[in-house]
Every structure is written in C-alpha cells, then in structure tokens.
Amino acid sequence: MIIILAMLKLTSHRETILKFINASNAHWDAEELARALSDSGKTIGIATVYRGLAALDEAGLIASVQLGDRKRYECADKKHHDHLVCTECGAIEEFVQAKIEQLQEQVAKENGFEITGHQLLIFGLCRGCRNA
Amino acid sequence: MIIILAMLKLTSHRETILKFINASNAHWDAEELARALSDSGKTIGIATVYRGLAALDEAGLIASVQLGDRKRYECADKKHHDHLVCTECGAIEEFVQAKIEQLQEQVAKENGFEITGHQLLIFGLCRGCRNA
DNA sequence: ATGATAATGATAATGATTATCATTCTTGCC
DNA sequence: GGCAAGAATGATAATCATTATCATTATCAT
Ligand SMILES: [Mn+2]
Ligand SMILES: [Mn+2]
Ligand SMILES: [Zn+2]
Ligand SMILES: [Zn+2]
C-alpha cells in the first residue's frame, strides 16, 4: 500500500497513524491523536502512539515540531516551513520565508556552525484573537 | 542596592539568584543553578529557585529560553538575540540578525498576526565538534 | 515593633514521555 | 501454508521537569 523505508516495519497501527496524520492538516500531539483515533473507532494504546509517531518521524514520513513542552506532529509531504503560534487560542499557522532561511545559513557560517536543523516560532495573537 | 520593580518583592534569595545569573554568561536551568548555588555555599530550595527564576523573568530582570524540554535563564542586560545550539556538546552561542527580525515582522503582518515574542533556534555542530 | 501579605522549603502532585515485560504480530524461510 | 526469530503492542510503572500544597518564616508599610 505504502512503500515503507527499510528501517521501519509496516504494521497496521503505524499505517493507521500515518494515514490519519496525512489526511489532516493539523499539528497533533500524541494524546490528542490517540483520542482522535479512539473516537474514530481505531483505538491504539497510548504507548504505541508515542512510539509510532517517533518511528514515523525518524523515518521522515511525518514531521515534528517541539511546541513548548509538548511535541506535535504533522504530515511531511509539504515543504519546510515555520510556525506562527497564537498564544490565545493555540492556532498554528505556517509560513515560508526563503530570505530568513538563507540568512540563517549566513549566521551559521559566520559562527563556524554546521546547521542540521532549526526552529523558528513566532508567538502572538492571530487575526481572530486580535479582533475578539 | 538594586532598583526592583514594584511588582517584585526584594528578597535575599532572589537577589542571590539575580546576581549569580548576571555574573555569568551561561544559560542556566533551575537544577543546574540550584546546584551551583549550593556549591558556592548559598543553598536555596529547589522550589524557590524555580519560583525565583520565574519571578525575575516575569519582571524582566533576567531572560529565558525554552530549549527542548527545559527552560534556561540568562542575564537580561544584553540586547535581544537568538541562539545556535550544538546538538553534540550542548554549547550555546548567540547571534543577532536584524534583517531576520525585520522579516519576521513582515511575515506577521502578512498573516494578520500581532507578534508578542519569538524564538529562533538553530541546531547543528559547533566549530569544535565539527573538527572533533 | 506589628500585622498583612508574600516568600520559603520539604514534599506531594502533575503532565508528558519513556521504560518494562509479558503477550501478540510480521516477516523471511522451508 | 506453517514456523521460528525478532519486533511491535499495551498495560502499567518509572522518569523528569515543573508546579502545587501548606505549615513556617521573612519582608515591608505603618
Ligand atoms: Mn506545520
Ligand atoms: Mn542567550
Ligand atoms: Zn488565536
Ligand atoms: Zn559542540
């Protein structure tokens, strides 16, 4: 059904998790996802959800963002982007700013750093919450 | 001795914590700081260290960065900056990139967001770890 | 100095995530 | 198809950072 990388064993549970994430556009944390799966009749043990998410993330089949104290996952089939996080309602919006990405490389070079990843979180009030 | 904002009550413990942070150039988490204080003969209960750091941070007398799962604190008397984090040795370097800051404002505007804060973490290998 | 109020510290509680371990799948192979 | 080896699962205990409790103590305005 899906070509899974060699490092990952295909299991129905992982497939369920992967499909669920790919089918949505949200940023899920483990508990939320477990609840959603349960609500849709596909209950999976919470420990397995945690492990499945970590495995899929490591295999590059889904992406993750560390938001404050919890890790959230989203589908990986979109290009790299960063996030705007509303501190009022929790909404998460995405953006891409090529120039910022490029300037990060420059900063790294100036500091003798070899970049392996980055995370830019912009906190604030979303349009809705500003007007509320 | 120090002009403390009205919102914060001066206590010897908070003063100790503040001085310690200001005297160093590092990014401390609560446990590390408690241990360091203890080692220097000024033991402060761990709960008080947590509360003291949070209070000083809220008052703007020190600054904080959420690094992965733990919160780290540093002295606030430097201008805003972001961080380069070595995933190998844990070293944290600082940088300022005005253009990136400005582009963030632009991104926010484009999305109807009102920025209240941001955090840019660049992960990778520091010069030392690259050559090791 | 005195009292109102906030801070402290020992410790319990929380919340997210990981570790255990017995049981159940997957997959390669006959 | 049937089987064994090894990985995955799930219930639950364990961690780890941080916060909450609550009795005691310190601070600050009067
Ligand atoms: Mn996203
Ligand atoms: Mn810093
Ligand atoms: Zn909002
Ligand atoms: Zn390093």
CSV table of C-alpha atoms (C1' of nucleotides) and ligand atoms in Angstrom, one decimal:
chain,number,residue,atom,x,y,z
A,1,MET,CA,0.0,0.0,0.0
A,2,ILE,CA,2.7,2.4,1.0
A,3,ILE,CA,6.3,2.0,0.4
A,4,ILE,CA,7.9,1.9,3.8
A,5,LEU,CA,11.6,2.5,4.3
A,6,ALA,CA,13.6,-0.5,5.2
A,7,MET,CA,14.2,0.8,8.7
A,8,LEU,CA,10.6,0.7,9.5
A,9,LYS,CA,8.4,-2.3,9.9
A,10,LEU,CA,4.9,-1.9,8.4
A,11,THR,CA,2.2,-2.5,10.9
A,12,SER,CA,-1.4,-1.7,10.7
A,13,HIS,CA,-1.2,0.6,13.7
A,14,ARG,CA,1.6,2.7,12.1
A,15,GLU,CA,-0.3,2.7,8.9
A,16,THR,CA,-3.4,4.0,10.7
A,17,ILE,CA,-1.4,6.7,12.4
A,18,LEU,CA,0.3,7.8,9.2
A,19,LYS,CA,-2.9,7.9,7.3
A,20,PHE,CA,-4.6,9.9,10.0
A,21,ILE,CA,-1.8,12.5,10.0
A,22,ASN,CA,-1.6,12.7,6.3
A,23,ALA,CA,-5.4,13.1,6.0
A,24,SER,CA,-5.4,16.1,8.3
A,25,ASN,CA,-3.8,19.5,8.2
A,26,ALA,CA,-3.3,19.9,11.9
A,27,HIS,CA,-0.4,19.6,14.3
A,28,TRP,CA,-1.2,16.7,16.7
A,29,ASP,CA,0.4,15.7,19.9
A,30,ALA,CA,0.3,12.1,21.0
A,31,GLU,CA,-2.6,12.3,23.4
A,32,GLU,CA,-4.8,14.3,21.0
A,33,LEU,CA,-4.1,11.8,18.2
A,34,ALA,CA,-4.8,8.8,20.5
A,35,ARG,CA,-8.1,10.3,21.4
A,36,ALA,CA,-9.0,11.2,17.8
A,37,LEU,CA,-8.1,7.6,16.7
A,38,SER,CA,-10.2,6.2,19.5
A,39,ASP,CA,-13.1,8.5,18.6
A,40,SER,CA,-12.9,7.2,15.1
A,41,GLY,CA,-13.1,3.6,16.3
A,42,LYS,CA,-9.4,2.8,15.8
A,43,THR,CA,-8.2,2.7,19.4
A,44,ILE,CA,-4.4,2.3,19.7
A,45,GLY,CA,-2.6,2.1,23.0
A,46,ILE,CA,-1.0,5.4,24.1
A,47,ALA,CA,2.4,4.0,24.3
A,48,THR,CA,2.1,2.7,20.8
A,49,VAL,CA,1.0,6.0,19.6
A,50,TYR,CA,4.1,7.6,21.1
A,51,ARG,CA,6.3,5.0,19.6
A,52,GLY,CA,4.6,5.1,16.3
A,53,LEU,CA,4.9,8.8,16.0
A,54,ALA,CA,8.6,8.7,16.9
A,55,ALA,CA,9.3,6.0,14.4
A,56,LEU,CA,7.4,7.7,11.6
A,57,ASP,CA,9.1,10.9,12.4
A,58,GLU,CA,12.5,9.3,12.4
A,59,ALA,CA,11.8,7.7,9.1
A,60,GLY,CA,10.8,11.0,7.6
A,61,LEU,CA,7.3,10.0,6.9
A,62,ILE,CA,5.9,12.7,9.2
A,63,ALA,CA,7.4,15.9,10.6
A,64,SER,CA,7.5,17.2,14.2
A,65,VAL,CA,7.7,20.5,16.0
A,66,GLN,CA,8.5,21.0,19.6
A,67,LEU,CA,5.9,23.4,20.9
A,68,GLY,CA,6.7,24.4,24.4
A,69,ASP,CA,6.6,21.3,26.5
A,70,ARG,CA,4.9,19.0,24.0
A,71,LYS,CA,5.9,17.6,20.7
A,72,ARG,CA,3.5,17.9,17.8
A,73,TYR,CA,3.4,16.0,14.5
A,74,GLU,CA,2.1,16.9,11.1
A,75,CYS,CA,2.3,15.4,7.6
A,76,ALA,CA,5.7,15.6,6.0
A,77,ASP,CA,4.6,16.0,2.4
A,78,LYS,CA,4.8,19.7,2.3
A,79,LYS,CA,8.0,21.8,2.0
A,80,HIS,CA,9.8,23.1,5.0
A,81,HIS,CA,8.0,25.9,6.8
A,82,ASP,CA,8.0,27.6,10.2
A,83,HIS,CA,5.1,28.5,12.5
A,84,LEU,CA,3.1,31.4,13.9
A,85,VAL,CA,1.6,30.3,17.2
A,86,CYS,CA,-1.4,32.1,18.7
A,87,THR,CA,-0.9,32.3,22.5
A,88,GLU,CA,-4.5,33.0,23.0
A,89,CYS,CA,-6.4,30.2,21.1
A,90,GLY,CA,-3.5,27.9,20.2
A,91,ALA,CA,-4.0,28.3,16.5
A,92,ILE,CA,-0.9,27.4,14.4
A,93,GLU,CA,-0.3,29.0,11.1
A,94,GLU,CA,2.5,28.2,8.7
A,95,PHE,CA,4.8,30.4,6.7
A,96,VAL,CA,7.9,30.1,4.4
A,97,GLN,CA,10.4,32.9,4.2
A,98,ALA,CA,13.2,32.0,1.9
A,99,LYS,CA,15.3,35.0,2.9
A,100,ILE,CA,15.1,34.1,6.6
A,101,GLU,CA,16.3,30.6,5.7
A,102,GLN,CA,19.2,31.9,3.8
A,103,LEU,CA,20.2,34.4,6.4
A,104,GLN,CA,20.3,31.5,8.9
A,105,GLU,CA,22.9,29.8,6.8
A,106,GLN,CA,24.9,33.0,6.7
A,107,VAL,CA,24.7,33.3,10.5
A,108,ALA,CA,25.8,29.7,10.9
A,109,LYS,CA,28.8,30.3,8.5
A,110,GLU,CA,29.8,33.3,10.4
A,111,ASN,CA,29.9,31.3,13.6
A,112,GLY,CA,31.6,28.2,12.2
A,113,PHE,CA,28.4,26.2,12.8
A,114,GLU,CA,27.1,23.4,10.6
A,115,ILE,CA,23.4,23.5,10.6
A,116,THR,CA,21.4,20.3,11.0
A,117,GLY,CA,18.1,21.9,11.7
A,118,HIS,CA,16.3,24.9,13.1
A,119,GLN,CA,13.1,26.1,14.6
A,120,LEU,CA,11.5,29.5,14.3
A,121,LEU,CA,8.4,30.1,16.4
A,122,ILE,CA,6.7,33.4,16.2
A,123,PHE,CA,4.3,33.9,19.1
A,124,GLY,CA,1.5,36.4,19.2
A,125,LEU,CA,-2.2,36.9,18.6
A,126,CYS,CA,-3.8,35.6,15.4
A,127,ARG,CA,-6.2,37.7,13.4
A,128,GLY,CA,-9.2,36.3,15.1
A,129,CYS,CA,-7.9,36.8,18.7
A,130,ARG,CA,-6.8,40.3,17.9
A,131,ASN,CA,-10.3,41.3,17.0
A,132,ALA,CA,-12.0,39.4,19.7
B,1,MET,CA,21.2,48.2,46.1
B,2,ILE,CA,19.2,47.3,43.0
B,3,ILE,CA,16.1,49.1,41.9
B,4,ILE,CA,13.5,46.5,41.9
B,5,LEU,CA,10.2,46.9,40.1
B,6,ALA,CA,7.2,47.4,42.2
B,7,MET,CA,5.8,44.1,41.2
B,8,LEU,CA,8.6,42.1,42.8
B,9,LYS,CA,9.5,41.9,46.4
B,10,LEU,CA,13.2,42.0,47.1
B,11,THR,CA,14.4,39.0,49.0
B,12,SER,CA,17.9,37.8,49.7
B,13,HIS,CA,17.3,34.7,47.8
B,14,ARG,CA,16.1,36.4,44.6
B,15,GLU,CA,19.0,38.8,44.9
B,16,THR,CA,21.3,35.9,45.2
B,17,ILE,CA,19.8,34.3,42.1
B,18,LEU,CA,19.9,37.5,40.2
B,19,LYS,CA,23.5,38.3,41.0
B,20,PHE,CA,24.5,34.8,40.1
B,21,ILE,CA,22.9,34.9,36.7
B,22,ASN,CA,24.2,38.4,36.0
B,23,ALA,CA,27.7,37.4,37.0
B,24,SER,CA,27.8,34.6,34.5
B,25,ASN,CA,27.5,34.4,30.8
B,26,ALA,CA,25.8,31.0,30.7
B,27,HIS,CA,22.3,29.7,30.1
B,28,TRP,CA,21.2,28.0,33.3
B,29,ASP,CA,18.3,25.7,34.0
B,30,ALA,CA,16.8,25.6,37.5
B,31,GLU,CA,18.6,22.4,38.7
B,32,GLU,CA,22.0,23.5,37.4
B,33,LEU,CA,21.6,26.8,39.1
B,34,ALA,CA,20.5,25.3,42.4
B,35,ARG,CA,23.5,23.0,42.3
B,36,ALA,CA,25.8,25.9,41.5
B,37,LEU,CA,24.4,28.0,44.3
B,38,SER,CA,24.7,25.1,46.7
B,39,ASP,CA,28.3,24.6,45.6
B,40,SER,CA,29.1,28.2,46.3
B,41,GLY,CA,27.7,27.9,49.8
B,42,LYS,CA,24.4,29.6,49.1
B,43,THR,CA,21.9,26.8,49.1
B,44,ILE,CA,18.4,27.7,48.1
B,45,GLY,CA,15.5,25.2,48.0
B,46,ILE,CA,14.8,24.0,44.5
B,47,ALA,CA,11.2,25.1,44.6
B,48,THR,CA,12.4,28.6,45.5
B,49,VAL,CA,14.9,28.6,42.7
B,50,TYR,CA,12.1,27.7,40.2
B,51,ARG,CA,9.9,30.4,41.6
B,52,GLY,CA,12.7,32.9,41.8
B,53,LEU,CA,13.7,32.4,38.2
B,54,ALA,CA,10.1,32.7,37.0
B,55,ALA,CA,9.6,35.9,39.0
B,56,LEU,CA,12.8,37.5,37.9
B,57,ASP,CA,12.0,36.5,34.3
B,58,GLU,CA,8.5,37.9,34.5
B,59,ALA,CA,9.9,41.2,35.9
B,60,GLY,CA,12.3,41.4,33.0
B,61,LEU,CA,15.3,41.2,35.2
B,62,ILE,CA,16.6,38.0,33.5
B,63,ALA,CA,15.7,36.4,30.2
B,64,SER,CA,14.6,32.9,29.4
B,65,VAL,CA,14.8,30.4,26.5
B,66,GLN,CA,12.9,27.2,26.2
B,67,LEU,CA,15.4,24.7,25.0
B,68,GLY,CA,13.8,21.4,24.2
B,69,ASP,CA,12.1,20.3,27.3
B,70,ARG,CA,13.8,22.5,29.8
B,71,LYS,CA,13.8,26.3,30.3
B,72,ARG,CA,17.1,28.1,30.6
B,73,TYR,CA,17.8,31.5,32.0
B,74,GLU,CA,20.4,34.1,31.3
B,75,CYS,CA,21.1,37.7,32.2
B,76,ALA,CA,18.8,40.2,30.6
B,77,ASP,CA,21.2,43.1,30.2
B,78,LYS,CA,22.1,42.4,26.7
B,79,LYS,CA,20.1,43.2,23.6
B,80,HIS,CA,17.8,40.7,22.1
B,81,HIS,CA,19.5,37.8,20.4
B,82,ASP,CA,18.8,34.2,19.2
B,83,HIS,CA,20.7,31.0,19.7
B,84,LEU,CA,22.9,28.5,17.9
B,85,VAL,CA,22.7,25.2,19.8
B,86,CYS,CA,25.3,22.5,19.4
B,87,THR,CA,23.5,19.1,19.5
B,88,GLU,CA,26.8,17.4,20.3
B,89,CYS,CA,28.2,19.3,23.2
B,90,GLY,CA,25.3,21.5,24.2
B,91,ALA,CA,27.2,24.7,23.7
B,92,ILE,CA,25.0,27.7,23.1
B,93,GLU,CA,26.2,30.6,21.0
B,94,GLU,CA,24.3,33.9,20.5
B,95,PHE,CA,23.7,35.9,17.4
B,96,VAL,CA,21.8,38.9,16.3
B,97,GLN,CA,20.5,39.3,12.8
B,98,ALA,CA,18.5,42.5,12.3
B,99,LYS,CA,17.2,41.5,8.9
B,100,ILE,CA,15.7,38.3,10.2
B,101,GLU,CA,14.0,40.2,12.9
B,102,GLN,CA,12.6,42.6,10.4
B,103,LEU,CA,11.4,39.8,8.1
B,104,GLN,CA,9.5,38.2,11.0
B,105,GLU,CA,7.5,41.4,11.4
B,106,GLN,CA,6.8,41.3,7.7
B,107,VAL,CA,5.6,37.7,7.9
B,108,ALA,CA,3.4,38.5,10.9
B,109,LYS,CA,1.9,41.4,9.0
B,110,GLU,CA,1.1,39.3,6.0
B,111,ASN,CA,-0.7,36.8,8.3
B,112,GLY,CA,-2.6,39.3,10.4
B,113,PHE,CA,-0.6,38.3,13.4
B,114,GLU,CA,0.4,40.6,16.2
B,115,ILE,CA,3.8,39.4,17.5
B,116,THR,CA,4.4,39.2,21.2
B,117,GLY,CA,7.6,37.2,21.0
B,118,HIS,CA,9.6,34.7,19.0
B,119,GLN,CA,12.3,32.1,19.3
B,120,LEU,CA,14.7,31.1,16.7
B,121,LEU,CA,16.9,28.1,17.5
B,122,ILE,CA,19.5,26.9,15.0
B,123,PHE,CA,20.7,23.4,15.8
B,124,GLY,CA,23.9,21.9,14.5
B,125,LEU,CA,27.5,21.3,15.2
B,126,CYS,CA,29.7,24.0,16.7
B,127,ARG,CA,33.1,24.6,15.4
B,128,GLY,CA,34.8,22.5,18.0
B,129,CYS,CA,32.5,19.5,17.4
B,130,ARG,CA,32.8,19.7,13.7
B,131,ASN,CA,36.6,19.3,13.9
B,132,ALA,CA,36.5,16.7,16.6
C,1,DA,C1',7.8,46.7,66.6
C,2,DT,C1',3.4,44.7,64.5
C,3,DG,C1',0.5,42.8,61.3
C,4,DA,C1',-0.8,41.8,56.5
C,5,DT,C1',0.9,39.5,53.0
C,6,DA,C1',4.2,37.3,50.3
C,7,DA,C1',8.2,34.0,50.2
C,8,DT,C1',10.3,29.7,51.5
C,9,DG,C1',11.2,24.7,51.7
C,10,DA,C1',10.0,19.9,52.2
C,11,DT,C1',7.4,17.2,49.8
C,12,DA,C1',3.3,15.6,47.1
C,13,DA,C1',1.3,16.1,42.7
C,14,DT,C1',1.2,16.8,37.7
C,15,DG,C1',1.9,16.0,32.9
C,16,DA,C1',4.4,14.5,29.2
C,17,DT,C1',7.2,11.0,27.7
C,18,DT,C1',9.9,6.7,28.2
C,19,DA,C1',10.9,2.0,30.1
C,20,DT,C1',9.4,-2.8,31.4
C,21,DC,C1',7.8,-7.0,30.2
C,22,DA,C1',4.6,-10.5,29.1
C,23,DT,C1',1.9,-11.3,25.0
C,24,DT,C1',0.9,-10.8,20.1
C,25,DC,C1',2.2,-9.6,15.3
C,26,DT,C1',5.3,-9.6,11.0
C,27,DT,C1',8.2,-11.4,8.0
C,28,DG,C1',11.5,-14.4,5.9
C,29,DC,C1',12.1,-19.2,5.0
C,30,DC,C1',11.0,-24.3,4.4
D,1,DG,C1',0.7,-22.8,4.3
D,2,DG,C1',3.3,-23.4,8.7
D,3,DC,C1',7.2,-21.8,11.9
D,4,DA,C1',10.7,-19.5,14.4
D,5,DA,C1',13.2,-15.0,15.4
D,6,DG,C1',12.7,-10.7,16.4
D,7,DA,C1',10.0,-6.5,16.5
D,8,DA,C1',5.5,-4.4,18.0
D,9,DT,C1',1.9,-3.8,21.3
D,10,DG,C1',-0.4,-2.5,25.6
D,11,DA,C1',-1.0,-2.1,30.5
D,12,DT,C1',1.4,0.0,33.7
D,13,DA,C1',5.4,1.5,36.3
D,14,DA,C1',9.0,4.8,36.1
D,15,DT,C1',11.3,9.3,34.8
D,16,DC,C1',12.0,14.1,34.6
D,17,DA,C1',10.9,18.7,34.7
D,18,DT,C1',8.0,21.7,36.8
D,19,DT,C1',4.0,23.2,39.7
D,20,DA,C1',1.0,22.9,43.8
D,21,DT,C1',0.4,22.4,49.0
D,22,DC,C1',0.8,24.0,53.3
D,23,DA,C1',3.0,24.9,57.5
D,24,DT,C1',6.6,28.2,58.8
D,25,DT,C1',9.3,32.3,58.2
D,26,DA,C1',10.7,36.7,56.2
D,27,DT,C1',9.5,41.4,54.1
D,28,DC,C1',7.6,45.9,54.1
D,29,DA,C1',4.5,49.5,55.0
D,30,DT,C1',2.5,51.6,59.0
E,1,MN,MN,3.4,22.9,10.2
E,2,MN,MN,21.5,33.9,25.2
E,3,ZN,ZN,-5.8,33.0,18.2
E,4,ZN,ZN,29.6,21.4,20.2
